Amino acid sequence: MTHIIDGKAFATHLREQLTTSVSTLVKQGITPGLAVVLVGDDPASQVYVRNKGKQTVAAGMQSFEHRLADTTSQSELLELIAKLNADPDVNGILVQLPLPEQIEESAVINAVDPAKDVDGFHLHNVGLLNTGSPGLVPCTPLGCIMLLRDHLGDLSGARAVVVGRSNIVGKPMASLLLKENCTVTIAHSRTRDLADECRNADILVAAVGRPEMITGDWVKPGATVIDVGINRIEGDNGKSRLVGDVEFETASKVAGAITPVPGGVGPMTIACLLRNTVEATCRQNGIDPGTILPD
Ligand code: NDP
């Protein structure tokens, strides 16, 4: 029987554990603070930012929300980031992407103090990840690795295929799998026989942004499938619904385990953001995160 990996339950448990970690810090007079910056009024980003704020407070941390107009200039945004970098109450900074076109994303990402870069996108943290050193790791791939470790235990030696090579999901996912001693292939839009590459995977991670592109006949029997995709499509009844990059109906008949959409990787992203905020807070206060964070 195919195992359905319940990311929602895992994330709920992780958030409970983090609430305990936060109360340990609060007892020492340290309340972790997360600043989230939203530029513009993209509806999906507004929902994400609201949820991040709610879950931050629910875990016992401080949430600082900065909502800026979509006409904000790059220098105005950089000025705010400089203030947040200098603010001792702010331990983590997240700038919600995408940004309006007048703002260069990389300039903003690399303006965040790497010690407060809870998204793990700063070049410093990218370098740490790629040299196998401890640092802040992008939330979505971190959530995927946690689900994989929980389900499979040791990942050593497994053949992993990551479809997608974005800086926020595909590449860091591949680095984390390599760190876990997997043999990793990164596939993308120029990959020659994508289906064939996928069929070799013991662990198949889909981060493409194409609804239900990966079908059951691309999945190796018994493989573990992690579907990062979140795509809104028109349902039969005219209402929209969310689907992943994997066709769940066919893939779940072949896979050994699979994450559903919704309820798989999605809930892990915010839980890992809270985890990264606690980790950043510990390091900024000279506390070994390993003594505070859940395993
Ligand atoms: P990007 O658009 O940045 O990257 C998509 C990647 O998929 C690219 O590397 C692209 O290749 C590759 N790709 C596109 N089409 C094909 C194809 N036909 N065959 C093979 N590869 C292809 O997306 P993101 O990485 O930001 O996001 C991927 C998905 O994950 C999206 O559905 C997004 O909504 C979701 N997501 C979910 C999150 C969560 O919390 N669960 C968080 C972040 C993202 P190339 O580089 O060659 O163009």
XYZ file of C-alpha atoms and ligand atoms in Angstrom:
343
model
C 0.000 0.000 0.000
C 1.289 3.438 -0.882
C 2.098 5.556 2.145
C 0.677 9.077 1.995
C 3.181 11.391 3.687
C 1.164 13.688 5.941
C 3.056 16.993 5.837
C 0.243 18.793 7.628
C 0.469 16.527 10.695
C 4.287 16.646 10.643
C 4.265 20.452 10.444
C 1.754 20.713 13.307
C 3.994 18.519 15.475
C 7.097 20.525 14.504
C 5.346 23.810 15.403
C 4.381 22.353 18.804
C 7.999 21.370 19.436
C 9.153 24.842 18.352
C 6.703 26.445 20.785
C 8.540 24.566 23.551
C 11.913 25.720 22.147
C 10.677 29.324 22.106
C 9.442 29.149 25.706
C 12.908 27.890 26.754
C 14.413 30.995 25.118
C 11.764 33.304 26.613
C 12.672 31.994 30.092
C 16.210 33.214 29.374
C 14.832 36.671 28.479
C 15.083 36.111 24.699
C 11.926 36.391 22.565
C 12.631 35.513 18.926
C 11.327 38.125 16.477
C 10.527 37.651 12.784
C 10.064 40.603 10.423
C 8.154 39.954 7.206
C 8.254 42.553 4.453
C 5.579 42.594 1.760
C 5.859 44.989 -1.162
C 2.696 45.401 -3.251
C -0.699 43.742 -3.029
C -0.280 40.360 -4.714
C -3.231 38.367 -3.240
C -1.315 35.063 -2.824
C 1.586 36.879 -1.094
C -0.885 38.614 1.250
C -2.284 35.232 2.318
C 1.230 33.826 2.887
C 2.288 36.860 4.924
C -0.866 36.731 7.060
C -0.335 33.017 7.777
C 3.334 33.539 8.593
C 2.449 36.298 11.048
C -0.275 34.217 12.742
C 1.912 31.137 13.129
C 4.861 33.189 14.399
C 2.711 34.641 17.196
C 1.110 31.241 17.916
C 4.618 29.822 18.532
C 5.288 32.548 21.119
C 7.511 34.744 18.942
C 7.188 38.384 17.987
C 5.936 39.166 14.496
C 6.732 42.461 12.754
C 4.880 43.058 9.491
C 5.946 45.744 7.041
C 3.550 46.319 4.148
C 4.847 48.684 1.481
C 3.158 50.097 -1.620
C 3.942 48.481 -4.976
C 5.477 51.797 -6.058
C 8.197 51.467 -3.360
C 11.657 52.117 -4.782
C 14.618 49.785 -4.322
C 16.430 52.338 -2.145
C 13.383 52.709 0.148
C 13.234 48.945 0.573
C 16.994 48.726 1.205
C 16.642 51.454 3.827
C 13.999 49.396 5.670
C 16.195 46.275 5.483
C 19.141 48.216 6.942
C 16.897 49.260 9.878
C 15.747 45.669 10.424
C 19.348 44.421 10.230
C 20.236 46.850 13.040
C 17.138 46.156 15.185
C 18.047 43.825 18.110
C 14.384 42.728 18.475
C 14.439 41.334 14.941
C 16.195 37.966 14.690
C 14.843 36.923 11.299
C 13.991 38.888 8.158
C 11.926 37.598 5.273
C 11.174 39.635 2.164
C 8.172 38.099 0.431
C 8.910 37.315 -3.243
C 8.154 38.176 -5.990
C 9.026 41.872 -5.801
C 7.697 44.546 -8.180
C 9.751 44.917 -11.343
C 11.498 48.182 -10.335
C 13.279 46.265 -7.545
C 16.163 43.889 -8.232
C 15.550 40.762 -6.166
C 19.180 39.765 -5.756
C 20.133 43.230 -4.417
C 17.447 42.917 -1.744
C 18.194 39.289 -0.840
C 21.899 40.082 -0.407
C 21.184 43.203 1.673
C 19.694 41.089 4.478
C 22.163 40.339 7.275
C 23.109 36.652 6.562
C 22.662 35.925 10.300
C 18.993 37.038 9.984
C 18.399 35.514 6.540
C 15.760 32.962 7.603
C 14.908 32.239 3.958
C 18.489 31.060 3.384
C 18.692 32.909 0.049
C 21.701 35.188 0.801
C 24.841 34.233 -1.150
C 26.652 33.660 2.151
C 24.115 31.015 3.207
C 24.050 29.522 -0.309
C 27.833 29.135 -0.015
C 27.562 27.529 3.414
C 24.984 25.025 2.146
C 27.068 24.147 -0.891
C 30.179 23.556 1.177
C 28.243 21.373 3.619
C 28.668 23.897 6.466
C 26.008 24.808 9.037
C 23.924 27.832 8.026
C 20.357 28.910 7.349
C 18.773 26.619 4.745
C 15.838 27.541 2.431
C 12.578 26.546 4.125
C 10.816 24.481 1.431
C 13.756 22.141 0.661
C 14.470 21.847 4.396
C 10.844 20.742 4.912
C 11.203 18.161 2.126
C 14.360 16.697 3.693
C 12.649 16.460 7.090
C 9.745 14.527 5.527
C 12.157 12.235 3.662
C 14.263 11.529 6.751
C 11.152 10.872 8.807
C 9.823 8.404 6.248
C 13.007 6.717 5.004
C 15.495 7.215 7.837
C 18.983 7.080 6.301
C 18.964 8.433 2.719
C 22.560 7.340 2.011
C 23.145 5.860 -1.423
C 19.626 6.512 -2.725
C 19.294 7.760 -6.292
C 17.548 11.120 -6.104
C 16.192 13.096 -9.049
C 15.150 16.719 -8.541
C 13.061 18.157 -11.366
C 13.564 21.942 -11.315
C 16.711 24.014 -10.748
C 15.445 27.251 -9.193
C 17.565 28.966 -6.562
C 14.771 28.709 -3.994
C 13.773 25.053 -4.380
C 15.566 22.856 -6.944
C 19.222 23.758 -6.334
C 19.131 23.844 -2.505
C 17.067 20.616 -2.554
C 19.799 18.936 -4.597
C 22.496 20.234 -2.217
C 20.627 18.893 0.808
C 20.158 15.483 -0.817
C 23.872 15.409 -1.632
C 24.629 16.259 1.992
C 22.502 13.213 2.908
C 24.787 11.112 0.638
C 22.256 10.579 -2.144
C 23.391 10.253 -5.760
C 21.715 13.321 -7.193
C 20.520 14.269 -10.671
C 19.069 17.720 -11.336
C 16.649 17.786 -14.276
C 15.171 20.872 -15.953
C 13.472 22.094 -19.106
C 16.452 21.143 -21.303
C 16.802 17.607 -19.912
C 16.692 15.151 -22.792
C 14.571 12.210 -21.672
C 12.968 13.528 -18.520
C 10.622 10.556 -18.069
C 13.577 8.176 -18.250
C 15.579 10.220 -15.705
C 12.595 10.185 -13.334
C 12.162 6.409 -13.678
C 15.669 5.942 -12.192
C 14.782 7.767 -8.990
C 14.414 6.126 -5.600
C 13.565 9.652 -4.425
C 11.782 11.899 -6.921
C 11.322 15.574 -6.069
C 9.121 17.637 -8.394
C 9.558 21.423 -8.259
C 8.505 22.503 -11.706
C 5.338 24.597 -11.547
C 3.552 22.545 -14.254
C 0.266 20.993 -13.108
C 0.361 17.178 -12.930
C 3.251 16.972 -15.419
C 4.815 13.886 -13.799
C 2.560 10.891 -14.322
C 2.585 7.416 -12.764
C 4.493 5.874 -15.694
C 7.464 8.184 -14.877
C 7.674 6.833 -11.320
C 9.857 3.860 -10.340
C 7.764 1.296 -8.443
C 8.229 1.840 -4.695
C 9.893 5.268 -5.085
C 9.328 8.090 -2.612
C 7.761 11.064 -4.394
C 7.915 14.591 -2.971
C 5.648 16.990 -4.827
C 6.619 20.617 -4.184
C 4.357 22.061 -6.900
C 1.405 24.248 -6.028
C -0.740 24.932 -9.083
C -4.275 26.277 -9.174
C -6.340 24.734 -11.971
C -9.978 24.873 -13.011
C -11.860 21.832 -11.622
C -14.673 19.919 -13.438
C -17.293 21.818 -11.439
C -15.934 25.195 -12.584
C -14.332 25.803 -9.156
C -10.552 26.109 -8.931
C -8.524 23.519 -7.036
C -4.878 22.999 -6.082
C -2.778 20.299 -7.719
C 0.909 19.474 -7.606
C 3.448 18.896 -10.342
C 2.766 15.163 -9.991
C -0.430 13.469 -11.145
C -1.404 12.079 -7.750
C -3.987 9.600 -9.014
C -1.574 7.662 -11.248
C 1.681 8.276 -9.309
C 0.200 7.140 -5.985
C -0.563 3.717 -7.537
C 3.151 3.149 -8.280
C 5.065 5.064 -5.577
C 5.994 3.561 -2.230
C 5.218 6.912 -0.596
C 4.019 10.263 -1.867
C 3.182 13.727 -0.559
C -0.297 15.014 -1.434
C -1.122 18.547 -2.625
C -2.433 20.228 -0.568
C -1.283 18.851 2.780
C 2.218 17.651 1.849
C 5.188 19.982 1.433
C 3.177 23.234 1.683
C 2.586 23.236 5.469
C 6.257 22.401 6.083
C 7.474 25.673 4.568
C 6.101 27.966 7.289
C 7.020 25.478 10.047
C 10.622 25.551 8.750
C 10.559 29.344 8.621
C 9.731 29.336 12.353
C 12.472 26.764 12.911
C 15.000 28.934 11.078
C 13.962 31.961 13.158
C 14.638 30.014 16.355
C 17.984 28.822 14.936
C 18.979 32.378 13.965
C 17.971 33.668 17.411
C 20.093 31.015 19.132
C 23.195 31.796 17.065
C 22.786 35.560 17.582
C 22.712 34.921 21.338
C 25.657 32.523 21.454
C 23.408 29.505 22.142
C 24.040 26.200 20.345
C 20.794 25.672 18.326
C 21.211 21.909 18.812
C 20.426 22.346 22.514
C 17.127 24.136 21.780
C 15.750 22.842 18.479
C 13.921 19.521 17.995
C 16.042 16.847 16.223
P 10.606 28.194 -11.027
O 9.646 28.584 -12.087
O 11.556 29.178 -10.482
O 11.465 26.946 -11.565
C 10.862 25.905 -12.254
C 11.901 24.897 -12.684
O 11.230 23.866 -13.392
C 12.956 25.476 -13.630
O 14.226 25.024 -13.259
C 12.559 24.955 -14.999
O 13.642 24.634 -15.829
C 11.878 23.645 -14.640
N 10.885 23.303 -15.668
C 9.889 24.072 -16.158
N 9.208 23.405 -17.102
C 9.794 22.203 -17.212
C 9.551 21.059 -18.039
N 8.552 21.035 -18.926
N 10.343 19.998 -17.881
C 11.358 19.997 -16.979
N 11.630 21.041 -16.168
C 10.860 22.130 -16.294
O 9.709 27.547 -9.877
P 10.008 27.332 -8.290
O 11.182 26.453 -8.118
O 9.943 28.609 -7.606
O 8.691 26.525 -7.887
C 8.389 25.253 -8.417
C 7.020 24.820 -7.935
O 7.058 24.722 -6.518
C 5.884 25.810 -8.230
O 4.697 25.062 -8.463
C 5.743 26.605 -6.959
O 4.434 27.107 -6.782
C 6.046 25.535 -5.947
N 6.552 26.051 -4.671
C 5.998 25.553 -3.553
C 6.432 25.953 -2.318
C 5.821 25.334 -1.114
O 5.843 25.937 -0.063
N 5.306 24.115 -1.199
C 7.453 26.977 -2.161
C 8.061 27.391 -3.403
C 7.594 26.947 -4.616
P 14.635 25.748 -16.481
O 15.521 26.180 -15.350
O 15.346 25.001 -17.521
O 13.742 26.846 -16.986
